[in-house]
Coordinates of N, CA and C and ligand atoms in Angstrom, one line a residue:
X771 N 48.3 27.1 -9.5 CA 48.1 26.4 -10.8 C 47.9 24.9 -10.5
X772 N 47.4 24.3 -11.5 CA 47.2 22.8 -11.4 C 47.8 22.1 -12.7
X773 N 48.1 20.9 -12.5 CA 48.7 20.0 -13.5 C 47.6 18.9 -13.8
X774 N 47.2 19.0 -15.1 CA 46.2 17.9 -15.4 C 46.9 16.9 -16.4
X775 N 46.8 15.7 -16.1 CA 47.4 14.7 -16.9 C 46.4 13.8 -17.6
X776 N 46.8 13.4 -18.8 CA 45.9 12.5 -19.6 C 46.6 11.1 -19.7
X777 N 45.9 10.1 -19.4 CA 46.4 8.7 -19.5 C 45.8 8.0 -20.7
X778 N 46.5 7.1 -21.2 CA 46.0 6.2 -22.3 C 45.5 7.0 -23.5
X779 N 46.4 7.9 -24.0 CA 46.1 8.7 -25.2 C 46.8 8.2 -26.5
X780 N 47.6 7.1 -26.3 CA 48.3 6.6 -27.5 C 48.0 5.1 -27.5
X781 N 47.5 4.6 -28.6 CA 47.1 3.2 -28.7 C 48.2 2.2 -28.3
X782 N 49.5 2.4 -28.9 CA 50.5 1.4 -28.6 C 50.9 1.4 -27.1
X783 N 50.8 2.5 -26.4 CA 51.1 2.5 -25.0 C 50.0 1.8 -24.2
X784 N 48.8 1.9 -24.6 CA 47.7 1.2 -24.0 C 48.0 -0.3 -24.1
X785 N 48.4 -0.7 -25.3 CA 48.7 -2.2 -25.5 C 49.9 -2.6 -24.7
X786 N 50.9 -1.8 -24.5 CA 52.1 -2.3 -23.8 C 51.8 -2.5 -22.3
X787 N 50.9 -1.7 -21.8 CA 50.5 -1.9 -20.4 C 49.3 -2.9 -20.2
X788 N 48.8 -3.4 -21.3 CA 47.7 -4.3 -21.2 C 46.4 -3.7 -20.7
X789 N 46.3 -2.4 -20.9 CA 45.1 -1.6 -20.5 C 44.0 -1.7 -21.6
X790 N 42.8 -1.4 -21.1 CA 41.6 -1.3 -22.1 C 41.7 0.1 -22.7
X791 N 41.2 0.1 -24.0 CA 41.1 1.4 -24.6 C 39.9 2.2 -24.0
X792 N 40.1 3.3 -23.4 CA 39.0 4.0 -22.8 C 38.0 4.6 -23.7
X793 N 36.8 4.8 -23.3 CA 35.7 5.6 -24.1 C 36.0 7.0 -24.1
X794 N 36.6 7.5 -23.0 CA 36.9 8.9 -22.8 C 38.4 9.0 -22.3
X795 N 39.0 10.2 -22.5 CA 40.3 10.3 -21.9 C 40.4 10.0 -20.4
X796 N 41.4 9.4 -19.9 CA 41.6 9.2 -18.5 C 42.3 10.4 -18.0
X797 N 41.8 11.0 -16.9 CA 42.3 12.2 -16.4 C 42.8 12.0 -14.9
X798 N 43.9 12.5 -14.6 CA 44.4 12.6 -13.2 C 45.1 13.9 -13.0
X799 N 45.5 14.2 -11.8 CA 46.2 15.5 -11.5 C 47.4 15.3 -10.7
X800 N 48.3 16.2 -10.8 CA 49.5 16.3 -9.9 C 49.5 17.7 -9.2
X801 N 49.9 17.8 -8.0 CA 50.0 19.1 -7.3 C 51.2 19.9 -7.8
X802 N 51.3 21.2 -7.5 CA 52.4 22.0 -8.0 C 53.7 21.5 -7.4
X803 N 53.7 20.8 -6.3 CA 54.9 20.3 -5.6 C 55.5 19.2 -6.4
X804 N 54.8 18.7 -7.5 CA 55.4 17.7 -8.3 C 56.4 18.2 -9.3
X805 N 56.4 19.6 -9.5 CA 57.1 20.2 -10.6 C 58.6 20.2 -10.3
X806 N 59.4 19.8 -11.3 CA 60.9 20.0 -11.3 C 61.1 20.9 -12.5
X807 N 61.9 22.0 -12.4 CA 62.2 22.7 -13.6 C 63.6 23.2 -13.6
X808 N 64.0 23.9 -14.7 CA 65.3 24.3 -15.0 C 66.4 23.2 -14.8
X809 N 66.0 22.0 -15.4 CA 66.9 20.8 -15.4 C 67.3 20.4 -14.0
X810 N 66.5 20.6 -13.0 CA 66.9 20.1 -11.7 C 66.9 18.6 -11.7
X811 N 67.8 18.0 -10.9 CA 67.8 16.6 -10.8 C 66.6 15.9 -10.2
X812 N 66.3 14.7 -10.6 CA 65.2 13.9 -10.0 C 65.8 13.0 -9.0
X813 N 65.3 13.1 -7.8 CA 65.8 12.2 -6.7 C 64.9 10.9 -6.6
X814 N 65.5 9.8 -6.8 CA 64.7 8.5 -6.9 C 64.1 8.3 -5.5
X815 N 62.8 8.2 -5.4 CA 62.1 8.1 -4.1 C 62.3 6.7 -3.5
X816 N 62.4 6.7 -2.1 CA 62.6 5.4 -1.4 C 61.5 4.5 -1.4
X817 N 60.2 5.0 -1.8 CA 59.0 4.1 -1.7 C 58.8 3.3 -2.9
X818 N 59.7 3.4 -3.9 CA 59.5 2.6 -5.2 C 60.8 2.0 -5.6
X819 N 60.6 0.8 -6.3 CA 61.8 0.2 -6.9 C 61.6 0.1 -8.4
X820 N 60.6 0.8 -8.9 CA 60.3 0.7 -10.4 C 59.7 2.0 -10.9
X821 N 60.5 3.1 -10.9 CA 60.1 4.4 -11.4 C 60.2 4.4 -12.9
X822 N 59.1 4.7 -13.6 CA 59.1 4.7 -15.1 C 59.1 6.1 -15.6
X823 N 59.7 6.3 -16.8 CA 59.6 7.6 -17.5 C 58.4 7.5 -18.5
X824 N 57.7 8.6 -18.6 CA 56.7 8.7 -19.6 C 56.9 10.1 -20.2
X825 N 57.4 10.3 -21.4 CA 57.7 11.6 -22.0 C 56.4 12.0 -22.6
X826 N 56.1 13.3 -22.4 CA 54.8 13.8 -22.9 C 54.9 15.3 -23.4
X827 N 54.1 15.6 -24.4 CA 54.0 17.0 -24.8 C 53.1 17.8 -23.8
X828 N 53.6 19.0 -23.5 CA 52.9 19.8 -22.5 C 52.2 21.0 -23.2
X829 N 51.1 21.4 -22.6 CA 50.4 22.6 -23.1 C 50.2 23.5 -21.9
X830 N 50.6 24.8 -22.1 CA 50.4 25.7 -21.0 C 49.2 26.7 -21.3
X831 N 48.2 26.6 -20.4 CA 47.0 27.4 -20.6 C 47.2 28.9 -20.4
X832 N 46.7 29.8 -21.2 CA 47.0 31.2 -21.1 C 45.8 32.0 -20.7
X833 N 44.6 31.5 -20.6 CA 43.5 32.2 -20.1 C 42.4 31.3 -19.5
X834 N 41.6 31.9 -18.7 CA 40.6 31.1 -17.9 C 39.5 30.6 -18.9
X835 N 39.1 29.4 -18.7 CA 38.0 29.0 -19.5 C 37.4 27.7 -19.0
X836 N 36.1 27.5 -19.3 CA 35.4 26.2 -19.0 C 34.4 25.9 -20.1
X837 N 34.2 24.6 -20.2 CA 33.3 24.1 -21.3 C 33.7 24.7 -22.6
X838 N 35.0 24.6 -22.9 CA 35.5 25.2 -24.1 C 35.3 24.2 -25.3
X839 N 34.8 24.7 -26.4 CA 34.5 23.8 -27.5 C 35.9 23.5 -28.3
X840 N 36.0 22.4 -28.9 CA 37.2 22.0 -29.6 C 37.7 23.1 -30.6
X841 N 36.7 23.7 -31.3 CA 37.1 24.6 -32.4 C 37.7 25.9 -31.8
X842 N 37.4 26.2 -30.5 CA 38.0 27.4 -29.9 C 39.2 27.1 -28.9
X843 N 39.4 25.8 -28.8 CA 40.5 25.5 -27.8 C 41.8 26.1 -28.1
X844 N 42.2 26.2 -29.4 CA 43.5 26.8 -29.7 C 43.7 28.2 -29.2
X845 N 42.6 28.9 -28.9 CA 42.8 30.3 -28.3 C 43.2 30.3 -26.9
X846 N 43.2 29.1 -26.2 CA 43.5 29.0 -24.8 C 45.0 28.6 -24.5
X847 N 45.8 28.5 -25.6 CA 47.2 28.2 -25.4 C 48.0 28.7 -26.5
X848 N 49.2 29.3 -26.1 CA 50.2 29.7 -27.1 C 51.5 29.0 -27.0
X849 N 51.7 28.3 -25.9 CA 53.0 27.7 -25.6 C 52.9 26.2 -25.3
X850 N 53.9 25.5 -25.8 CA 54.0 24.1 -25.6 C 55.4 23.8 -24.9
X851 N 55.5 22.6 -24.4 CA 56.7 22.1 -23.8 C 56.8 20.7 -23.8
X852 N 57.8 20.1 -23.0 CA 57.9 18.7 -23.0 C 58.2 18.3 -21.5
X853 N 57.7 17.2 -21.1 CA 57.9 16.9 -19.6 C 57.9 15.4 -19.5
X854 N 58.2 15.0 -18.2 CA 58.1 13.5 -17.9 C 57.0 13.4 -16.8
X855 N 56.2 12.4 -17.1 CA 55.2 12.0 -16.1 C 55.8 10.8 -15.4
X856 N 56.7 11.1 -14.3 CA 57.3 9.9 -13.6 C 56.2 9.2 -12.9
X857 N 56.3 7.8 -13.0 CA 55.3 7.0 -12.4 C 55.9 5.8 -11.6
X858 N 55.5 5.7 -10.4 CA 56.0 4.5 -9.6 C 55.2 3.3 -10.0
X859 N 55.6 2.6 -11.0 CA 54.8 1.5 -11.6 C 54.4 0.5 -10.6
X860 N 55.3 0.1 -9.7 CA 55.0 -0.9 -8.7 C 53.9 -0.5 -7.8
X861 N 54.0 0.8 -7.4 CA 52.9 1.4 -6.5 C 51.6 1.5 -7.3
X862 N 51.7 1.9 -8.6 CA 50.5 2.1 -9.4 C 49.8 0.7 -9.6
X863 N 50.6 -0.3 -9.8 CA 50.0 -1.7 -10.0 C 49.2 -2.1 -8.7
X864 N 49.8 -1.8 -7.6 CA 49.1 -2.2 -6.3 C 47.8 -1.4 -6.2
X865 N 47.9 -0.1 -6.5 CA 46.7 0.8 -6.4 C 45.6 0.4 -7.3
X866 N 46.0 0.0 -8.6 CA 45.0 -0.4 -9.6 C 44.3 -1.7 -9.2
X867 N 45.1 -2.6 -8.6 CA 44.5 -3.9 -8.1 C 43.5 -3.6 -7.1
X868 N 43.7 -2.7 -6.2 CA 42.7 -2.4 -5.2 C 41.7 -1.4 -5.6
X869 N 41.8 -0.9 -6.8 CA 40.8 0.1 -7.3 C 41.0 1.5 -6.6
X870 N 42.2 1.8 -6.1 CA 42.4 3.0 -5.4 C 43.0 4.1 -6.3
X871 N 42.9 5.3 -5.8 CA 43.4 6.5 -6.6 C 44.9 6.4 -6.8
X872 N 45.4 7.0 -7.9 CA 46.8 6.9 -8.3 C 47.8 7.9 -7.7
X873 N 47.4 8.8 -6.8 CA 48.2 9.9 -6.4 C 49.6 9.4 -5.9
X874 N 49.6 8.4 -5.1 CA 50.9 8.0 -4.5 C 51.9 7.5 -5.6
X875 N 51.4 7.1 -6.7 CA 52.2 6.5 -7.8 C 52.5 7.6 -8.8
X876 N 51.8 8.7 -8.9 CA 51.9 9.6 -10.0 C 52.1 11.1 -9.5
X877 N 51.8 11.4 -8.3 CA 51.7 12.8 -7.9 C 52.8 13.2 -6.9
X878 N 53.7 12.3 -6.6 CA 54.7 12.5 -5.6 C 55.6 13.7 -6.0
X879 N 56.4 14.1 -5.0 CA 57.4 15.2 -5.2 C 58.3 14.9 -6.4
X880 N 58.4 15.9 -7.2 CA 59.4 15.7 -8.4 C 58.9 14.8 -9.5
X881 N 57.6 14.4 -9.4 CA 57.1 13.5 -10.5 C 56.8 14.2 -11.8
X882 N 57.0 15.5 -11.8 CA 56.6 16.2 -13.1 C 57.8 17.2 -13.5
X883 N 58.9 16.6 -14.0 CA 59.9 17.5 -14.6 C 59.3 18.2 -15.9
X884 N 59.5 19.5 -16.0 CA 59.0 20.2 -17.2 C 60.1 21.0 -17.8
X885 N 60.0 21.2 -19.1 CA 60.9 22.0 -19.9 C 60.5 23.4 -19.8
X886 N 61.3 24.3 -20.4 CA 60.8 25.7 -20.7 C 59.7 25.5 -21.7
X887 N 58.9 26.6 -21.7 CA 57.8 26.6 -22.7 C 58.1 27.4 -23.9
X888 N 57.7 27.0 -25.1 CA 58.1 27.8 -26.3 C 56.8 28.0 -27.1
X889 N 56.9 29.0 -28.0 CA 55.7 29.3 -28.9 C 55.3 28.1 -29.7
X890 N 54.0 27.9 -29.8 CA 53.5 26.8 -30.6 C 53.6 27.1 -32.1
X891 N 53.9 28.4 -32.4 CA 53.8 28.9 -33.7 C 54.6 28.1 -34.8
X892 N 55.7 27.6 -34.4 CA 56.6 26.9 -35.4 C 56.2 25.5 -35.5
X893 N 55.1 25.0 -34.9 CA 54.9 23.6 -34.9 C 53.5 23.2 -35.5
X894 N 53.4 22.2 -36.2 CA 52.1 21.6 -36.6 C 51.7 20.6 -35.5
X895 N 50.9 21.0 -34.7 CA 50.6 20.2 -33.5 C 49.8 18.9 -33.9
X896 N 49.3 18.8 -35.2 CA 48.7 17.5 -35.6 C 49.8 16.5 -35.8
X897 N 51.0 16.9 -36.0 CA 52.1 16.0 -36.3 C 53.5 16.5 -35.8
X898 N 53.6 16.6 -34.5 CA 54.8 17.0 -33.9 C 55.5 15.9 -33.3
X899 N 56.8 15.7 -33.7 CA 57.6 14.6 -33.2 C 58.3 14.9 -31.9
X900 N 58.4 13.9 -31.0 CA 59.1 14.2 -29.8 C 59.8 12.9 -29.3
X901 N 60.9 13.1 -28.5 CA 61.8 11.9 -28.3 C 62.4 12.1 -26.9
X902 N 62.6 10.9 -26.3 CA 63.3 10.9 -25.0 C 64.6 10.0 -25.2
X903 N 65.7 10.5 -24.8 CA 66.9 9.7 -24.8 C 67.4 9.5 -23.4
X904 N 67.8 8.3 -23.1 CA 68.5 8.1 -21.8 C 69.9 7.6 -22.0
X905 N 70.8 8.3 -21.4 CA 72.3 8.1 -21.6 C 72.6 7.9 -23.1
X906 N 72.0 8.8 -24.0 CA 72.3 8.8 -25.4 C 71.5 7.9 -26.2
X907 N 70.7 6.9 -25.6 CA 69.9 6.0 -26.4 C 68.4 6.4 -26.4
X908 N 67.8 6.4 -27.6 CA 66.4 6.7 -27.8 C 65.6 5.6 -27.1
X909 N 64.7 6.0 -26.2 CA 63.8 5.1 -25.5 C 62.3 5.3 -25.9
X910 N 62.0 6.5 -26.1 CA 60.6 6.8 -26.6 C 60.7 7.8 -27.8
X911 N 59.9 7.5 -28.8 CA 59.9 8.3 -30.0 C 58.5 8.4 -30.4
X912 N 57.8 9.6 -30.1 CA 56.4 9.7 -30.4 C 56.1 10.8 -31.4
X913 N 54.8 10.8 -31.8 CA 54.3 11.8 -32.6 C 52.9 12.1 -32.2
X914 N 52.6 13.4 -32.2 CA 51.2 13.8 -31.8 C 50.1 13.3 -32.7
X915 N 50.5 12.9 -33.9 CA 49.6 12.4 -34.9 C 49.0 11.1 -34.4
X916 N 49.6 10.4 -33.4 CA 49.2 9.1 -32.9 C 48.3 9.2 -31.7
X917 N 47.9 10.5 -31.3 CA 47.0 10.6 -30.2 C 45.6 10.2 -30.5
X918 N 45.0 9.5 -29.5 CA 43.6 9.2 -29.7 C 42.7 10.4 -29.6
X919 N 43.0 11.3 -28.7 CA 42.4 12.6 -28.6 C 43.4 13.7 -28.8
X920 N 43.3 14.5 -29.9 CA 44.3 15.6 -30.1 C 44.1 16.7 -29.1
X921 N 45.1 17.5 -29.0 CA 45.1 18.6 -27.9 C 43.8 19.3 -27.8
X922 N 43.3 19.8 -28.9 CA 42.1 20.7 -28.8 C 40.9 19.9 -28.2
X923 N 40.8 18.6 -28.5 CA 39.7 17.8 -27.9 C 40.0 17.5 -26.4
X924 N 41.3 17.3 -26.1 CA 41.6 17.2 -24.6 C 41.2 18.4 -23.8
X925 N 41.5 19.6 -24.4 CA 41.1 20.8 -23.7 C 39.6 20.9 -23.5
X926 N 38.9 20.6 -24.6 CA 37.4 20.6 -24.5 C 36.9 19.7 -23.4
X927 N 37.5 18.4 -23.4 CA 37.0 17.4 -22.5 C 37.3 17.8 -21.0
X928 N 38.6 18.2 -20.8 CA 39.0 18.5 -19.5 C 38.2 19.7 -18.9
X929 N 37.9 20.7 -19.8 CA 37.3 21.9 -19.3 C 35.8 21.8 -19.0
X930 N 35.3 20.6 -19.4 CA 33.9 20.3 -18.9 C 33.8 20.1 -17.4
X931 N 34.9 19.6 -16.9 CA 34.9 19.2 -15.4 C 35.7 20.2 -14.6
X932 N 36.8 20.8 -15.2 CA 37.7 21.6 -14.4 C 37.9 22.9 -15.2
X933 N 37.6 24.0 -14.5 CA 37.9 25.3 -15.1 C 39.4 25.4 -15.3
X934 N 39.8 25.8 -16.5 CA 41.2 25.9 -16.8 C 41.6 27.4 -16.4
X935 N 42.7 27.5 -15.8 CA 43.2 28.9 -15.4 C 44.6 29.2 -16.0
X936 N 44.9 30.4 -16.1 CA 46.2 30.8 -16.6 C 47.3 30.2 -15.9
X937 N 48.2 29.5 -16.6 CA 49.3 28.9 -16.0 C 49.2 27.4 -15.8
X938 N 48.0 26.9 -15.9 CA 47.7 25.5 -15.8 C 48.5 24.7 -16.9
X939 N 48.9 23.5 -16.6 CA 49.7 22.7 -17.5 C 49.0 21.4 -17.8
X940 N 48.9 21.0 -19.0 CA 48.3 19.7 -19.4 C 49.4 18.8 -19.9
X941 N 49.5 17.6 -19.3 CA 50.4 16.6 -19.8 C 49.5 15.7 -20.7
X942 N 49.8 15.6 -22.0 CA 48.9 15.1 -23.0 C 49.0 13.6 -23.2
X943 N 49.7 12.9 -22.4 CA 49.8 11.4 -22.5 C 51.1 10.9 -23.2
X944 N 51.4 9.7 -22.9 CA 52.7 9.2 -23.4 C 52.6 8.1 -24.5
X945 N 53.5 8.2 -25.4 CA 53.5 7.1 -26.4 C 54.2 5.9 -25.9
X946 N 54.3 4.9 -26.7 CA 54.9 3.6 -26.3 C 56.4 3.8 -25.9
X947 N 56.9 2.8 -25.2 CA 58.3 2.8 -24.9 C 58.6 3.2 -23.5
X948 N 57.6 3.3 -22.6 CA 57.8 3.6 -21.2 C 58.7 2.5 -20.6
X949 N 59.5 2.9 -19.6 CA 60.4 1.9 -19.0 C 61.0 2.5 -17.8
X950 N 61.9 1.7 -17.1 CA 62.4 2.2 -15.8 C 63.6 3.2 -16.0
X951 N 63.8 4.0 -15.0 CA 65.0 4.8 -14.9 C 65.8 4.3 -13.7
X952 N 67.1 4.6 -13.7 CA 68.0 4.2 -12.6 C 68.8 5.4 -12.2
X953 N 69.3 5.4 -10.9 CA 70.1 6.4 -10.4 C 71.4 6.5 -11.3
X954 N 71.7 7.8 -11.7 CA 72.9 8.0 -12.6 C 72.5 8.2 -14.0
X955 N 71.2 7.9 -14.4 CA 70.8 8.1 -15.8 C 70.7 9.7 -16.0
X956 N 71.0 10.0 -17.3 CA 70.7 11.3 -17.8 C 69.5 11.3 -18.8
X957 N 68.5 12.0 -18.6 CA 67.4 12.1 -19.5 C 67.4 13.4 -20.3
X958 N 67.3 13.2 -21.6 CA 67.3 14.4 -22.5 C 66.0 14.2 -23.4
X959 N 65.2 15.3 -23.5 CA 64.0 15.3 -24.2 C 64.1 16.3 -25.4
X960 N 63.5 15.9 -26.5 CA 63.5 16.7 -27.8 C 62.1 16.9 -28.3
X961 N 61.9 18.1 -28.8 CA 60.6 18.4 -29.5 C 61.0 18.8 -30.9
X962 N 60.6 17.9 -31.9 CA 61.0 18.2 -33.3 C 62.5 18.4 -33.4
X963 N 63.2 17.6 -32.6 CA 64.7 17.7 -32.7 C 65.4 18.8 -31.8
X964 N 64.6 19.6 -31.3 CA 65.1 20.7 -30.4 C 65.2 20.2 -29.0
X965 N 66.4 20.4 -28.4 CA 66.5 19.9 -27.0 C 65.7 20.8 -26.1
X966 N 64.9 20.1 -25.2 CA 64.0 20.8 -24.3 C 64.4 20.7 -22.9
X967 N 64.9 19.5 -22.5 CA 65.4 19.4 -21.1 C 66.5 18.4 -21.1
X968 N 67.3 18.4 -20.0 CA 68.4 17.5 -19.8 C 68.6 17.5 -18.3
X969 N 68.4 16.4 -17.7 CA 68.5 16.3 -16.2 C 68.9 14.9 -15.8
X970 N 69.4 14.8 -14.6 CA 69.9 13.5 -14.1 C 69.0 12.9 -13.0
X971 N 69.0 11.6 -12.9 CA 68.4 10.9 -11.8 C 69.5 10.7 -10.8
X972 N 69.1 11.1 -9.5 CA 70.1 11.0 -8.4 C 69.6 10.2 -7.3
Ligands
LIG1232 ZN1 51.5 9.8 -18.4

């Protein structure tokens, strides 16, 4: 399976990082070795001093497809989840400066904690709220209504370049409020108020 991530999909997050608004979604990938599941702890890597959380709504692809049109995209997923796109911001800044790829900052071991997946049936994905709390404090509070490219358009765009296969996961971008995590933190994620994950930084 592969993990496809979308960058710069929420206006206010683009502004907080001082990035340009892209003409198309920014796409990058993580390998399957990035996945952490079942609330496994995240071990702070030694190569960074500035690991940031980015809470994101996840989509799990249920059948193979390429060049999917937006109006049929909903047929390619039944389940959604919540995850963290951990980012070594210090490493990413260095790579951006040199115009180099982001893998060392974004695709390292454990950089993709994911929740269980649940049926999308109970959600209006045009306006689904989600939240990340660290040690009980809300740090990110997003809503899919603020996406520049909604989920179905992301699937259409991504599938022009990459055949989507059963089990692939799409990270749909983070809203504003990204920031650092520290050893000892507890991260808890909610989708429409429902707890989706709870894990520690060690
Ligand atoms: Zn992200």
